[in-house]
Amino acid sequence: MLKADLHIHTRYSMDSQTPLDKIIERCQQLGINCIAIADHGTAEGGLEMQKIAPFKVIVAEEILTTQGEIMGMFLKETIPSGCTPQEAIKRIREQGGLVNIPHPFETIRGSALKDATIDEIAKDIDLMEVLNSRSPFPANTNKAKAFAEKHHIPGGAGSDAHSVFEIGNAYIEIPDFNTKEEFLKAIAQGHIHGKRSGVFVHLFSGWAKVKGKLLKGSKNGKKV
């Protein structure tokens, strides 16, 4: 069985400063042996992690569409942000990837995919994140579970970790897999575990954004 955290951010995200080696170290401490690296707007972190990690790594990306975020999984390259949800789905499919909806029905997260859009693309969704440790309200989780069950969509889980301390706060135990088709079957058989990370974790991502801007300004020789 694999212990899979299917939503982790790295220093390649604009709101995370977590090095790849620290993620590996933390996963090994916790017994996490399958992860999806889903950085904002880039697949580079996942591609790099796949080269060095001693366990399974799914290359993913949170793509900010015109209606909110869609996660592509099993990607081979970055999909640019700013496209429509339909275009994002098309580009994910062109890479042979899977369409995942991260933090669905989230009411206080501006980047969450719009409810109406989720309804519109339901037939194109391969899996849905029914537990996200950064989602503060149980009602959102319950709504995601109900939607996934209604539409026969496998439910996944992820910590949405932007810091090393959040890794493993949500995970799913699944059978081993080798292909994306086997992965979906494994998710359907999975057992989800986890907890909510609490509001304080948003300080990590907030500080990471500020630090990133400061570093960028310093490199450009500008005052920030």
PDB file of C-alpha atoms in Angstrom:
ATOM      1  CA  MET A   1       0.000   0.000   0.000  1.00  0.00           C
ATOM      2  CA  LEU A   2       1.065   3.551  -0.725  1.00  0.00           C
ATOM      3  CA  LYS A   3       0.600   6.498   1.605  1.00  0.00           C
ATOM      4  CA  ALA A   4      -0.051   9.317  -0.867  1.00  0.00           C
ATOM      5  CA  ASP A   5      -0.189  13.069  -0.277  1.00  0.00           C
ATOM      6  CA  LEU A   6      -1.548  14.323  -3.588  1.00  0.00           C
ATOM      7  CA  HIS A   7      -1.074  18.076  -3.189  1.00  0.00           C
ATOM      8  CA  ILE A   8       2.318  19.501  -2.203  1.00  0.00           C
ATOM      9  CA  HIS A   9       3.987  22.794  -3.170  1.00  0.00           C
ATOM     10  CA  THR A  10       7.700  23.469  -3.551  1.00  0.00           C
ATOM     11  CA  ARG A  11       9.969  26.486  -3.943  1.00  0.00           C
ATOM     12  CA  TYR A  12       8.872  26.540  -7.589  1.00  0.00           C
ATOM     13  CA  SER A  13       5.525  27.950  -6.418  1.00  0.00           C
ATOM     14  CA  MET A  14       5.341  31.708  -5.929  1.00  0.00           C
ATOM     15  CA  ASP A  15       3.925  31.159  -2.417  1.00  0.00           C
ATOM     16  CA  SER A  16       6.252  28.447  -1.109  1.00  0.00           C
ATOM     17  CA  GLN A  17       9.933  28.365  -0.208  1.00  0.00           C
ATOM     18  CA  THR A  18      10.206  24.631   0.517  1.00  0.00           C
ATOM     19  CA  PRO A  19      13.315  22.976  -1.017  1.00  0.00           C
ATOM     20  CA  LEU A  20      12.882  19.626  -2.748  1.00  0.00           C
ATOM     21  CA  ASP A  21      15.338  17.823  -0.477  1.00  0.00           C
ATOM     22  CA  LYS A  22      13.438  18.951   2.641  1.00  0.00           C
ATOM     23  CA  ILE A  23      10.210  17.573   1.198  1.00  0.00           C
ATOM     24  CA  ILE A  24      11.873  14.211   0.575  1.00  0.00           C
ATOM     25  CA  GLU A  25      13.283  14.166   4.095  1.00  0.00           C
ATOM     26  CA  ARG A  26       9.919  14.981   5.661  1.00  0.00           C
ATOM     27  CA  CYS A  27       8.067  12.398   3.575  1.00  0.00           C
ATOM     28  CA  GLN A  28      10.512   9.700   4.632  1.00  0.00           C
ATOM     29  CA  GLN A  29      10.026  10.659   8.286  1.00  0.00           C
ATOM     30  CA  LEU A  30       6.247  10.304   7.923  1.00  0.00           C
ATOM     31  CA  GLY A  31       6.196   7.219   5.724  1.00  0.00           C
ATOM     32  CA  ILE A  32       4.732   9.148   2.787  1.00  0.00           C
ATOM     33  CA  ASN A  33       5.860   7.202  -0.275  1.00  0.00           C
ATOM     34  CA  CYS A  34       3.802   8.783  -3.052  1.00  0.00           C
ATOM     35  CA  ILE A  35       3.311  12.505  -3.681  1.00  0.00           C
ATOM     36  CA  ALA A  36       1.914  14.849  -6.291  1.00  0.00           C
ATOM     37  CA  ILE A  37       3.911  18.042  -6.697  1.00  0.00           C
ATOM     38  CA  ALA A  38       1.311  20.606  -7.772  1.00  0.00           C
ATOM     39  CA  ASP A  39       2.980  23.999  -7.919  1.00  0.00           C
ATOM     40  CA  HIS A  40       1.128  27.098  -9.062  1.00  0.00           C
ATOM     41  CA  GLY A  41       1.639  27.798 -12.743  1.00  0.00           C
ATOM     42  CA  THR A  42       4.510  25.387 -13.349  1.00  0.00           C
ATOM     43  CA  ALA A  43       5.286  21.693 -13.633  1.00  0.00           C
ATOM     44  CA  GLU A  44       9.031  22.248 -13.185  1.00  0.00           C
ATOM     45  CA  GLY A  45       9.062  21.386  -9.483  1.00  0.00           C
ATOM     46  CA  GLY A  46       7.380  18.067 -10.135  1.00  0.00           C
ATOM     47  CA  LEU A  47       9.681  17.254 -13.040  1.00  0.00           C
ATOM     48  CA  GLU A  48      12.753  17.980 -10.911  1.00  0.00           C
ATOM     49  CA  MET A  49      11.387  16.037  -7.923  1.00  0.00           C
ATOM     50  CA  GLN A  50      10.706  13.035 -10.128  1.00  0.00           C
ATOM     51  CA  LYS A  51      14.431  12.872 -10.934  1.00  0.00           C
ATOM     52  CA  ILE A  52      15.647  12.753  -7.337  1.00  0.00           C
ATOM     53  CA  ALA A  53      12.923  11.318  -5.086  1.00  0.00           C
ATOM     54  CA  PRO A  54      13.294   7.706  -3.873  1.00  0.00           C
ATOM     55  CA  PHE A  55       9.514   7.195  -4.073  1.00  0.00           C
ATOM     56  CA  LYS A  56       6.663   7.756  -6.542  1.00  0.00           C
ATOM     57  CA  VAL A  57       6.189  11.332  -7.749  1.00  0.00           C
ATOM     58  CA  ILE A  58       3.259  12.486  -9.856  1.00  0.00           C
ATOM     59  CA  VAL A  59       4.024  15.612 -11.868  1.00  0.00           C
ATOM     60  CA  ALA A  60       1.108  17.992 -11.428  1.00  0.00           C
ATOM     61  CA  GLU A  61       0.317  21.695 -11.703  1.00  0.00           C
ATOM     62  CA  GLU A  62      -2.369  24.025 -10.390  1.00  0.00           C
ATOM     63  CA  ILE A  63      -3.411  25.910 -13.491  1.00  0.00           C
ATOM     64  CA  LEU A  64      -5.135  29.222 -12.823  1.00  0.00           C
ATOM     65  CA  THR A  65      -7.855  29.429 -15.453  1.00  0.00           C
ATOM     66  CA  THR A  66     -10.261  32.281 -16.096  1.00  0.00           C
ATOM     67  CA  GLN A  67     -12.713  30.594 -13.699  1.00  0.00           C
ATOM     68  CA  GLY A  68     -10.329  29.307 -11.021  1.00  0.00           C
ATOM     69  CA  GLU A  69      -7.791  26.547 -10.516  1.00  0.00           C
ATOM     70  CA  ILE A  70      -7.723  23.148 -12.199  1.00  0.00           C
ATOM     71  CA  MET A  71      -5.033  20.620 -11.374  1.00  0.00           C
ATOM     72  CA  GLY A  72      -3.441  18.654 -14.187  1.00  0.00           C
ATOM     73  CA  MET A  73      -1.779  15.400 -13.116  1.00  0.00           C
ATOM     74  CA  PHE A  74       0.690  13.092 -14.911  1.00  0.00           C
ATOM     75  CA  LEU A  75       1.964  16.054 -16.891  1.00  0.00           C
ATOM     76  CA  LYS A  76       5.062  16.260 -19.071  1.00  0.00           C
ATOM     77  CA  GLU A  77       5.367  20.060 -19.245  1.00  0.00           C
ATOM     78  CA  THR A  78       3.923  23.297 -17.887  1.00  0.00           C
ATOM     79  CA  ILE A  79       0.507  24.493 -19.016  1.00  0.00           C
ATOM     80  CA  PRO A  80       0.326  28.327 -19.030  1.00  0.00           C
ATOM     81  CA  SER A  81      -2.138  30.041 -16.722  1.00  0.00           C
ATOM     82  CA  GLY A  82      -4.846  32.373 -18.001  1.00  0.00           C
ATOM     83  CA  CYS A  83      -6.617  29.952 -20.321  1.00  0.00           C
ATOM     84  CA  THR A  84     -10.256  28.909 -20.041  1.00  0.00           C
ATOM     85  CA  PRO A  85     -11.145  25.767 -18.078  1.00  0.00           C
ATOM     86  CA  GLN A  86     -11.980  24.025 -21.354  1.00  0.00           C
ATOM     87  CA  GLU A  87      -8.591  24.931 -22.826  1.00  0.00           C
ATOM     88  CA  ALA A  88      -6.814  23.730 -19.680  1.00  0.00           C
ATOM     89  CA  ILE A  89      -8.633  20.395 -19.893  1.00  0.00           C
ATOM     90  CA  LYS A  90      -7.723  20.089 -23.582  1.00  0.00           C
ATOM     91  CA  ARG A  91      -4.046  20.735 -22.846  1.00  0.00           C
ATOM     92  CA  ILE A  92      -4.029  18.258 -19.953  1.00  0.00           C
ATOM     93  CA  ARG A  93      -5.531  15.611 -22.244  1.00  0.00           C
ATOM     94  CA  GLU A  94      -2.975  16.359 -24.961  1.00  0.00           C
ATOM     95  CA  GLN A  95      -0.266  15.359 -22.481  1.00  0.00           C
ATOM     96  CA  GLY A  96      -2.116  12.199 -21.513  1.00  0.00           C
ATOM     97  CA  GLY A  97      -2.852  13.678 -18.088  1.00  0.00           C
ATOM     98  CA  LEU A  98      -5.718  13.586 -15.625  1.00  0.00           C
ATOM     99  CA  VAL A  99      -8.045  16.409 -14.584  1.00  0.00           C
ATOM    100  CA  ASN A 100      -8.300  16.949 -10.828  1.00  0.00           C
ATOM    101  CA  ILE A 101     -10.270  19.664  -9.036  1.00  0.00           C
ATOM    102  CA  PRO A 102      -8.343  21.014  -6.024  1.00  0.00           C
ATOM    103  CA  HIS A 103     -10.149  22.498  -3.009  1.00  0.00           C
ATOM    104  CA  PRO A 104     -13.578  22.398  -4.725  1.00  0.00           C
ATOM    105  CA  PHE A 105     -16.477  24.494  -3.441  1.00  0.00           C
ATOM    106  CA  GLU A 106     -14.076  26.482  -1.243  1.00  0.00           C
ATOM    107  CA  THR A 107     -15.957  29.584  -0.142  1.00  0.00           C
ATOM    108  CA  ILE A 108     -13.121  31.824   1.057  1.00  0.00           C
ATOM    109  CA  ARG A 109     -10.419  30.949  -1.452  1.00  0.00           C
ATOM    110  CA  GLY A 110     -10.527  33.228  -4.467  1.00  0.00           C
ATOM    111  CA  SER A 111      -8.598  30.784  -6.637  1.00  0.00           C
ATOM    112  CA  ALA A 112     -11.153  27.973  -6.202  1.00  0.00           C
ATOM    113  CA  LEU A 113     -12.895  26.906  -9.385  1.00  0.00           C
ATOM    114  CA  LYS A 114     -16.344  28.466  -9.658  1.00  0.00           C
ATOM    115  CA  ASP A 115     -19.210  26.160  -8.631  1.00  0.00           C
ATOM    116  CA  ALA A 116     -21.042  26.667 -11.931  1.00  0.00           C
ATOM    117  CA  THR A 117     -17.907  25.721 -13.860  1.00  0.00           C
ATOM    118  CA  ILE A 118     -17.509  22.513 -11.858  1.00  0.00           C
ATOM    119  CA  ASP A 119     -21.051  21.591 -12.885  1.00  0.00           C
ATOM    120  CA  GLU A 120     -20.297  22.401 -16.527  1.00  0.00           C
ATOM    121  CA  ILE A 121     -17.153  20.242 -16.730  1.00  0.00           C
ATOM    122  CA  ALA A 122     -18.310  17.388 -14.475  1.00  0.00           C
ATOM    123  CA  LYS A 123     -18.014  14.827 -17.292  1.00  0.00           C
ATOM    124  CA  ASP A 124     -14.354  15.797 -17.825  1.00  0.00           C
ATOM    125  CA  ILE A 125     -13.264  15.449 -14.177  1.00  0.00           C
ATOM    126  CA  ASP A 126     -11.141  12.358 -13.462  1.00  0.00           C
ATOM    127  CA  LEU A 127     -10.828  12.858  -9.712  1.00  0.00           C
ATOM    128  CA  MET A 128     -11.715  15.436  -7.091  1.00  0.00           C
ATOM    129  CA  GLU A 129      -9.922  16.535  -3.940  1.00  0.00           C
ATOM    130  CA  VAL A 130     -12.477  15.670  -1.253  1.00  0.00           C
ATOM    131  CA  LEU A 131     -10.086  16.474   1.596  1.00  0.00           C
ATOM    132  CA  ASN A 132      -7.736  19.465   1.508  1.00  0.00           C
ATOM    133  CA  SER A 133      -6.054  20.243   4.826  1.00  0.00           C
ATOM    134  CA  ARG A 134      -6.116  23.976   4.122  1.00  0.00           C
ATOM    135  CA  SER A 135      -9.889  24.037   3.647  1.00  0.00           C
ATOM    136  CA  PRO A 136     -11.225  25.310   6.985  1.00  0.00           C
ATOM    137  CA  PHE A 137     -14.903  24.396   6.714  1.00  0.00           C
ATOM    138  CA  PRO A 138     -16.264  20.823   6.933  1.00  0.00           C
ATOM    139  CA  ALA A 139     -19.280  21.878   4.853  1.00  0.00           C
ATOM    140  CA  ASN A 140     -17.040  22.373   1.805  1.00  0.00           C
ATOM    141  CA  THR A 141     -15.547  18.916   2.258  1.00  0.00           C
ATOM    142  CA  ASN A 142     -18.988  17.367   2.588  1.00  0.00           C
ATOM    143  CA  LYS A 143     -20.179  19.137  -0.564  1.00  0.00           C
ATOM    144  CA  ALA A 144     -17.142  17.851  -2.488  1.00  0.00           C
ATOM    145  CA  LYS A 145     -17.763  14.289  -1.306  1.00  0.00           C
ATOM    146  CA  ALA A 146     -21.426  14.474  -2.269  1.00  0.00           C
ATOM    147  CA  PHE A 147     -20.605  15.855  -5.727  1.00  0.00           C
ATOM    148  CA  ALA A 148     -17.957  13.193  -6.338  1.00  0.00           C
ATOM    149  CA  GLU A 149     -20.329  10.411  -5.306  1.00  0.00           C
ATOM    150  CA  LYS A 150     -23.169  11.776  -7.453  1.00  0.00           C
ATOM    151  CA  HIS A 151     -20.973  11.921 -10.553  1.00  0.00           C
ATOM    152  CA  HIS A 152     -19.011   8.716  -9.803  1.00  0.00           C
ATOM    153  CA  ILE A 153     -15.725  10.627  -9.508  1.00  0.00           C
ATOM    154  CA  PRO A 154     -12.938   9.085  -7.373  1.00  0.00           C
ATOM    155  CA  GLY A 155     -12.067  11.229  -4.349  1.00  0.00           C
ATOM    156  CA  GLY A 156      -8.488  12.114  -3.467  1.00  0.00           C
ATOM    157  CA  ALA A 157      -6.765  13.953  -0.640  1.00  0.00           C
ATOM    158  CA  GLY A 158      -3.839  16.293  -0.156  1.00  0.00           C
ATOM    159  CA  SER A 159      -2.273  18.494   2.475  1.00  0.00           C
ATOM    160  CA  ASP A 160      -1.877  21.445   0.061  1.00  0.00           C
ATOM    161  CA  ALA A 161       1.397  21.890   1.932  1.00  0.00           C
ATOM    162  CA  HIS A 162       3.234  25.152   1.354  1.00  0.00           C
ATOM    163  CA  SER A 163       5.636  24.377   4.216  1.00  0.00           C
ATOM    164  CA  VAL A 164       7.401  21.208   5.251  1.00  0.00           C
ATOM    165  CA  PHE A 165       5.401  20.991   8.480  1.00  0.00           C
ATOM    166  CA  GLU A 166       2.105  20.596   6.614  1.00  0.00           C
ATOM    167  CA  ILE A 167       3.126  17.551   4.588  1.00  0.00           C
ATOM    168  CA  GLY A 168       1.036  14.500   5.415  1.00  0.00           C
ATOM    169  CA  ASN A 169      -1.777  16.441   7.107  1.00  0.00           C
ATOM    170  CA  ALA A 170      -4.024  14.749   4.552  1.00  0.00           C
ATOM    171  CA  TYR A 171      -3.253  11.605   2.588  1.00  0.00           C
ATOM    172  CA  ILE A 172      -4.890   8.594   0.993  1.00  0.00           C
ATOM    173  CA  GLU A 173      -3.803   4.987   1.377  1.00  0.00           C
ATOM    174  CA  ILE A 174      -3.972   3.262  -1.997  1.00  0.00           C
ATOM    175  CA  PRO A 175      -2.701   0.126  -3.746  1.00  0.00           C
ATOM    176  CA  ASP A 176       0.460   0.497  -5.803  1.00  0.00           C
ATOM    177  CA  PHE A 177       0.072   1.583  -9.434  1.00  0.00           C
ATOM    178  CA  ASN A 178       2.154   2.016 -12.572  1.00  0.00           C
ATOM    179  CA  THR A 179      -0.143   3.851 -14.990  1.00  0.00           C
ATOM    180  CA  LYS A 180      -2.659   6.668 -14.695  1.00  0.00           C
ATOM    181  CA  GLU A 181      -5.446   4.160 -15.310  1.00  0.00           C
ATOM    182  CA  GLU A 182      -4.204   2.008 -12.426  1.00  0.00           C
ATOM    183  CA  PHE A 183      -3.897   5.171 -10.337  1.00  0.00           C
ATOM    184  CA  LEU A 184      -7.581   6.024 -10.808  1.00  0.00           C
ATOM    185  CA  LYS A 185      -8.584   2.481  -9.863  1.00  0.00           C
ATOM    186  CA  ALA A 186      -6.345   2.728  -6.793  1.00  0.00           C
ATOM    187  CA  ILE A 187      -7.933   6.048  -5.751  1.00  0.00           C
ATOM    188  CA  ALA A 188     -11.385   4.468  -6.014  1.00  0.00           C
ATOM    189  CA  GLN A 189     -10.193   1.819  -3.517  1.00  0.00           C
ATOM    190  CA  GLY A 190      -8.395   4.301  -1.270  1.00  0.00           C
ATOM    191  CA  HIS A 191      -8.864   5.208   2.367  1.00  0.00           C
ATOM    192  CA  ILE A 192      -8.544   8.894   3.218  1.00  0.00           C
ATOM    193  CA  HIS A 193      -6.930  10.134   6.418  1.00  0.00           C
ATOM    194  CA  GLY A 194      -6.144  13.609   7.637  1.00  0.00           C
ATOM    195  CA  LYS A 195      -6.833  16.742   9.563  1.00  0.00           C
ATOM    196  CA  ARG A 196      -7.225  20.446   8.986  1.00  0.00           C
ATOM    197  CA  SER A 197      -4.008  22.410   9.182  1.00  0.00           C
ATOM    198  CA  GLY A 198      -5.483  25.491  10.869  1.00  0.00           C
ATOM    199  CA  VAL A 199      -5.427  29.084   9.702  1.00  0.00           C
ATOM    200  CA  PHE A 200      -1.902  29.812  10.916  1.00  0.00           C
ATOM    201  CA  VAL A 201      -0.364  27.865   8.010  1.00  0.00           C
ATOM    202  CA  HIS A 202      -1.420  30.638   5.644  1.00  0.00           C
ATOM    203  CA  LEU A 203       1.276  32.754   7.269  1.00  0.00           C
ATOM    204  CA  PHE A 204       3.869  30.481   5.631  1.00  0.00           C
ATOM    205  CA  SER A 205       2.524  31.056   2.131  1.00  0.00           C
ATOM    206  CA  GLY A 206       1.961  34.757   2.804  1.00  0.00           C
ATOM    207  CA  TRP A 207       5.544  35.212   3.950  1.00  0.00           C
ATOM    208  CA  ALA A 208       6.812  33.166   0.994  1.00  0.00           C
ATOM    209  CA  LYS A 209       5.103  35.572  -1.410  1.00  0.00           C
ATOM    210  CA  VAL A 210       6.641  38.595   0.323  1.00  0.00           C
ATOM    211  CA  LYS A 211      10.078  36.972   0.470  1.00  0.00           C
ATOM    212  CA  GLY A 212       9.881  36.068  -3.209  1.00  0.00           C
ATOM    213  CA  LYS A 213       9.103  39.656  -4.152  1.00  0.00           C
ATOM    214  CA  LEU A 214      11.935  40.942  -1.975  1.00  0.00           C
ATOM    215  CA  LEU A 215      14.415  38.551  -3.548  1.00  0.00           C
ATOM    216  CA  LYS A 216      13.221  39.401  -7.047  1.00  0.00           C
ATOM    217  CA  GLY A 217      13.535  43.108  -6.322  1.00  0.00           C
ATOM    218  CA  SER A 218      17.011  42.602  -4.894  1.00  0.00           C
ATOM    219  CA  LYS A 219      18.163  40.687  -7.973  1.00  0.00           C
ATOM    220  CA  ASN A 220      16.809  43.403 -10.227  1.00  0.00           C
ATOM    221  CA  GLY A 221      18.557  46.080  -8.204  1.00  0.00           C
ATOM    222  CA  LYS A 222      15.293  47.707  -7.236  1.00  0.00           C
ATOM    223  CA  LYS A 223      13.868  48.772  -3.919  1.00  0.00           C
ATOM    224  CA  VAL A 224      10.772  46.811  -2.897  1.00  0.00           C
TER     225      VAL A 224
END
